[in-house]
mmCIF file with all atom_site columns, C-alpha atoms in Angstrom:
data_model
loop_
_atom_site.group_PDB
_atom_site.id
_atom_site.type_symbol
_atom_site.label_atom_id
_atom_site.label_alt_id
_atom_site.label_comp_id
_atom_site.label_asym_id
_atom_site.label_entity_id
_atom_site.label_seq_id
_atom_site.pdbx_PDB_ins_code
_atom_site.Cartn_x
_atom_site.Cartn_y
_atom_site.Cartn_z
_atom_site.occupancy
_atom_site.B_iso_or_equiv
_atom_site.pdbx_formal_charge
_atom_site.auth_seq_id
_atom_site.auth_comp_id
_atom_site.auth_asym_id
_atom_site.auth_atom_id
_atom_site.pdbx_PDB_model_num
ATOM 1  C CA . MET A 1 1  ? 212.414 -140.138 88.532  1.00 43.00 ? 1  MET A CA 1
ATOM 2  C CA . SER A 1 2  ? 212.971 -137.948 91.661  1.00 54.00 ? 2  SER A CA 1
ATOM 3  C CA . ASN A 1 3  ? 213.464 -139.524 95.398  1.00 61.00 ? 3  ASN A CA 1
ATOM 4  C CA . ILE A 1 4  ? 212.461 -136.365 96.526  1.00 71.00 ? 4  ILE A CA 1
ATOM 5  C CA . GLU A 1 5  ? 208.955 -136.965 98.738  1.00 75.00 ? 5  GLU A CA 1
ATOM 6  C CA . LEU A 1 6  ? 206.841 -133.861 99.605  1.00 85.00 ? 6  LEU A CA 1
ATOM 7  C CA . THR A 1 7  ? 206.532 -133.200 103.245 1.00 90.00 ? 7  THR A CA 1
ATOM 8  C CA . GLU A 1 8  ? 202.808 -133.811 102.963 1.00 90.00 ? 8  GLU A CA 1
ATOM 9  C CA . ASP A 1 9  ? 202.901 -137.007 101.572 1.00 92.00 ? 9  ASP A CA 1
ATOM 10 C CA . PHE A 1 10 ? 205.658 -138.396 103.958 1.00 93.00 ? 10 PHE A CA 1
ATOM 11 C CA . LEU A 1 11 ? 203.424 -136.935 107.077 1.00 94.00 ? 11 LEU A CA 1
ATOM 12 C CA . ILE A 1 12 ? 200.329 -138.658 105.443 1.00 94.00 ? 12 ILE A CA 1
ATOM 13 C CA . LYS A 1 13 ? 202.558 -141.769 105.456 1.00 94.00 ? 13 LYS A CA 1
ATOM 14 C CA . LYS A 1 14 ? 203.605 -141.649 109.060 1.00 96.00 ? 14 LYS A CA 1
ATOM 15 C CA . ILE A 1 15 ? 199.808 -140.691 110.015 1.00 95.00 ? 15 ILE A CA 1
ATOM 16 C CA . LEU A 1 16 ? 198.327 -143.563 108.260 1.00 95.00 ? 16 LEU A CA 1
ATOM 17 C CA . SER A 1 17 ? 200.810 -146.027 109.707 1.00 95.00 ? 17 SER A CA 1
ATOM 18 C CA . ASN A 1 18 ? 200.315 -144.585 113.014 1.00 95.00 ? 18 ASN A CA 1
ATOM 19 C CA . LYS A 1 19 ? 196.541 -144.749 112.848 1.00 94.00 ? 19 LYS A CA 1
ATOM 20 C CA . LEU A 1 20 ? 196.997 -148.787 111.796 1.00 95.00 ? 20 LEU A CA 1
ATOM 21 C CA . GLN A 1 21 ? 199.548 -149.031 115.262 1.00 96.00 ? 21 GLN A CA 1
ATOM 22 C CA . LEU A 1 22 ? 196.832 -147.606 117.109 1.00 94.00 ? 22 LEU A CA 1
ATOM 23 C CA . SER A 1 23 ? 193.814 -149.673 116.179 1.00 93.00 ? 23 SER A CA 1
ATOM 24 C CA . GLN A 1 24 ? 196.319 -152.614 116.798 1.00 95.00 ? 24 GLN A CA 1
ATOM 25 C CA . GLU A 1 25 ? 197.940 -151.684 120.085 1.00 92.00 ? 25 GLU A CA 1
ATOM 26 C CA . LYS A 1 26 ? 196.554 -153.139 123.211 1.00 93.00 ? 26 LYS A CA 1
ATOM 27 C CA . ASN A 1 27 ? 198.356 -151.817 125.951 1.00 94.00 ? 27 ASN A CA 1
ATOM 28 C CA . ASN A 1 28 ? 196.902 -148.488 127.158 1.00 94.00 ? 28 ASN A CA 1
ATOM 29 C CA . ILE A 1 29 ? 200.439 -146.754 128.039 1.00 95.00 ? 29 ILE A CA 1
ATOM 30 C CA . LYS A 1 30 ? 201.526 -147.369 124.230 1.00 95.00 ? 30 LYS A CA 1
ATOM 31 C CA . ARG A 1 31 ? 198.238 -146.333 122.784 1.00 95.00 ? 31 ARG A CA 1
ATOM 32 C CA . GLU A 1 32 ? 198.803 -142.929 124.880 1.00 96.00 ? 32 GLU A CA 1
ATOM 33 C CA . LYS A 1 33 ? 202.221 -142.552 123.287 1.00 96.00 ? 33 LYS A CA 1
ATOM 34 C CA . LEU A 1 34 ? 200.744 -143.049 120.031 1.00 95.00 ? 34 LEU A CA 1
ATOM 35 C CA . PHE A 1 35 ? 198.175 -140.581 120.472 1.00 95.00 ? 35 PHE A CA 1
ATOM 36 C CA . GLU A 1 36 ? 200.876 -138.084 121.548 1.00 96.00 ? 36 GLU A CA 1
ATOM 37 C CA . HIS A 1 37 ? 203.119 -139.171 118.542 1.00 96.00 ? 37 HIS A CA 1
ATOM 38 C CA . GLN A 1 38 ? 199.863 -138.456 116.267 1.00 95.00 ? 38 GLN A CA 1
ATOM 39 C CA . ASP A 1 39 ? 199.142 -135.213 117.562 1.00 96.00 ? 39 ASP A CA 1
ATOM 40 C CA . LYS A 1 40 ? 202.433 -134.299 116.892 1.00 96.00 ? 40 LYS A CA 1
ATOM 41 C CA . LEU A 1 41 ? 202.190 -135.437 113.260 1.00 95.00 ? 41 LEU A CA 1
ATOM 42 C CA . VAL A 1 42 ? 198.657 -133.659 112.357 1.00 94.00 ? 42 VAL A CA 1
ATOM 43 C CA . ASP A 1 43 ? 200.246 -130.526 113.645 1.00 95.00 ? 43 ASP A CA 1
ATOM 44 C CA . PHE A 1 44 ? 203.249 -130.420 111.486 1.00 95.00 ? 44 PHE A CA 1
ATOM 45 C CA . LEU A 1 45 ? 200.501 -131.478 108.476 1.00 93.00 ? 45 LEU A CA 1
ATOM 46 C CA . MET A 1 46 ? 198.476 -128.411 109.722 1.00 93.00 ? 46 MET A CA 1
ATOM 47 C CA . ALA A 1 47 ? 201.873 -126.022 109.668 1.00 94.00 ? 47 ALA A CA 1
ATOM 48 C CA . GLU A 1 48 ? 202.263 -127.518 106.117 1.00 90.00 ? 48 GLU A CA 1
ATOM 49 C CA . SER A 1 49 ? 198.643 -126.530 105.161 1.00 91.00 ? 49 SER A CA 1
ATOM 50 C CA . GLU A 1 50 ? 199.513 -122.901 106.329 1.00 92.00 ? 50 GLU A CA 1
ATOM 51 C CA . LYS A 1 51 ? 202.396 -122.801 104.045 1.00 91.00 ? 51 LYS A CA 1
ATOM 52 C CA . ALA A 1 52 ? 200.481 -123.894 101.249 1.00 88.00 ? 52 ALA A CA 1
ATOM 53 C CA . ARG A 1 53 ? 197.702 -121.468 102.096 1.00 90.00 ? 53 ARG A CA 1
ATOM 54 C CA . ALA A 1 54 ? 200.436 -118.259 102.553 1.00 93.00 ? 54 ALA A CA 1
ATOM 55 C CA . SER A 1 55 ? 202.119 -119.474 98.904  1.00 90.00 ? 55 SER A CA 1
ATOM 56 C CA . ASN A 1 56 ? 198.696 -118.356 97.425  1.00 89.00 ? 56 ASN A CA 1
ATOM 57 C CA . ASP A 1 57 ? 199.567 -121.402 94.930  1.00 89.00 ? 57 ASP A CA 1
ATOM 58 C CA . LEU A 1 58 ? 195.915 -123.119 94.173  1.00 92.00 ? 58 LEU A CA 1
ATOM 59 C CA . ASP A 1 59 ? 197.254 -126.294 93.146  1.00 91.00 ? 59 ASP A CA 1
ATOM 60 C CA . LYS A 1 60 ? 199.354 -126.876 96.160  1.00 89.00 ? 60 LYS A CA 1
ATOM 61 C CA . MET A 1 61 ? 196.258 -125.999 98.564  1.00 90.00 ? 61 MET A CA 1
ATOM 62 C CA . LYS A 1 62 ? 194.222 -128.339 96.374  1.00 92.00 ? 62 LYS A CA 1
ATOM 63 C CA . TYR A 1 63 ? 197.035 -131.026 96.472  1.00 90.00 ? 63 TYR A CA 1
ATOM 64 C CA . VAL A 1 64 ? 197.003 -130.434 100.442 1.00 89.00 ? 64 VAL A CA 1
ATOM 65 C CA . ARG A 1 65 ? 193.360 -130.534 101.152 1.00 91.00 ? 65 ARG A CA 1
ATOM 66 C CA . ASP A 1 66 ? 193.029 -133.737 99.337  1.00 92.00 ? 66 ASP A CA 1
ATOM 67 C CA . ARG A 1 67 ? 196.004 -135.144 101.033 1.00 89.00 ? 67 ARG A CA 1
ATOM 68 C CA . ILE A 1 68 ? 194.319 -134.205 104.327 1.00 90.00 ? 68 ILE A CA 1
ATOM 69 C CA . LYS A 1 69 ? 190.858 -135.727 103.341 1.00 91.00 ? 69 LYS A CA 1
ATOM 70 C CA . ALA A 1 70 ? 192.760 -138.998 102.743 1.00 86.00 ? 70 ALA A CA 1
ATOM 71 C CA . ILE A 1 71 ? 193.328 -139.352 106.383 1.00 87.00 ? 71 ILE A CA 1
ATOM 72 C CA . LEU A 1 72 ? 189.989 -138.699 107.502 1.00 84.00 ? 72 LEU A CA 1
#
């Protein structure tokens, strides 16, 4: 079994973790920083999505699409 994790999977885990932190955080300053971090993570995920689209690999595009749906 490989210890290599796909970039998309890593970003999804980080986004879901960050969403959980946002739902629990009461401090507005910390929430603001978490929102900024979340925006960066989503930007990185969208960049990975663009790479998948550019590759014309239909299976990879479907996989990334499904992973993105998981965070909505």
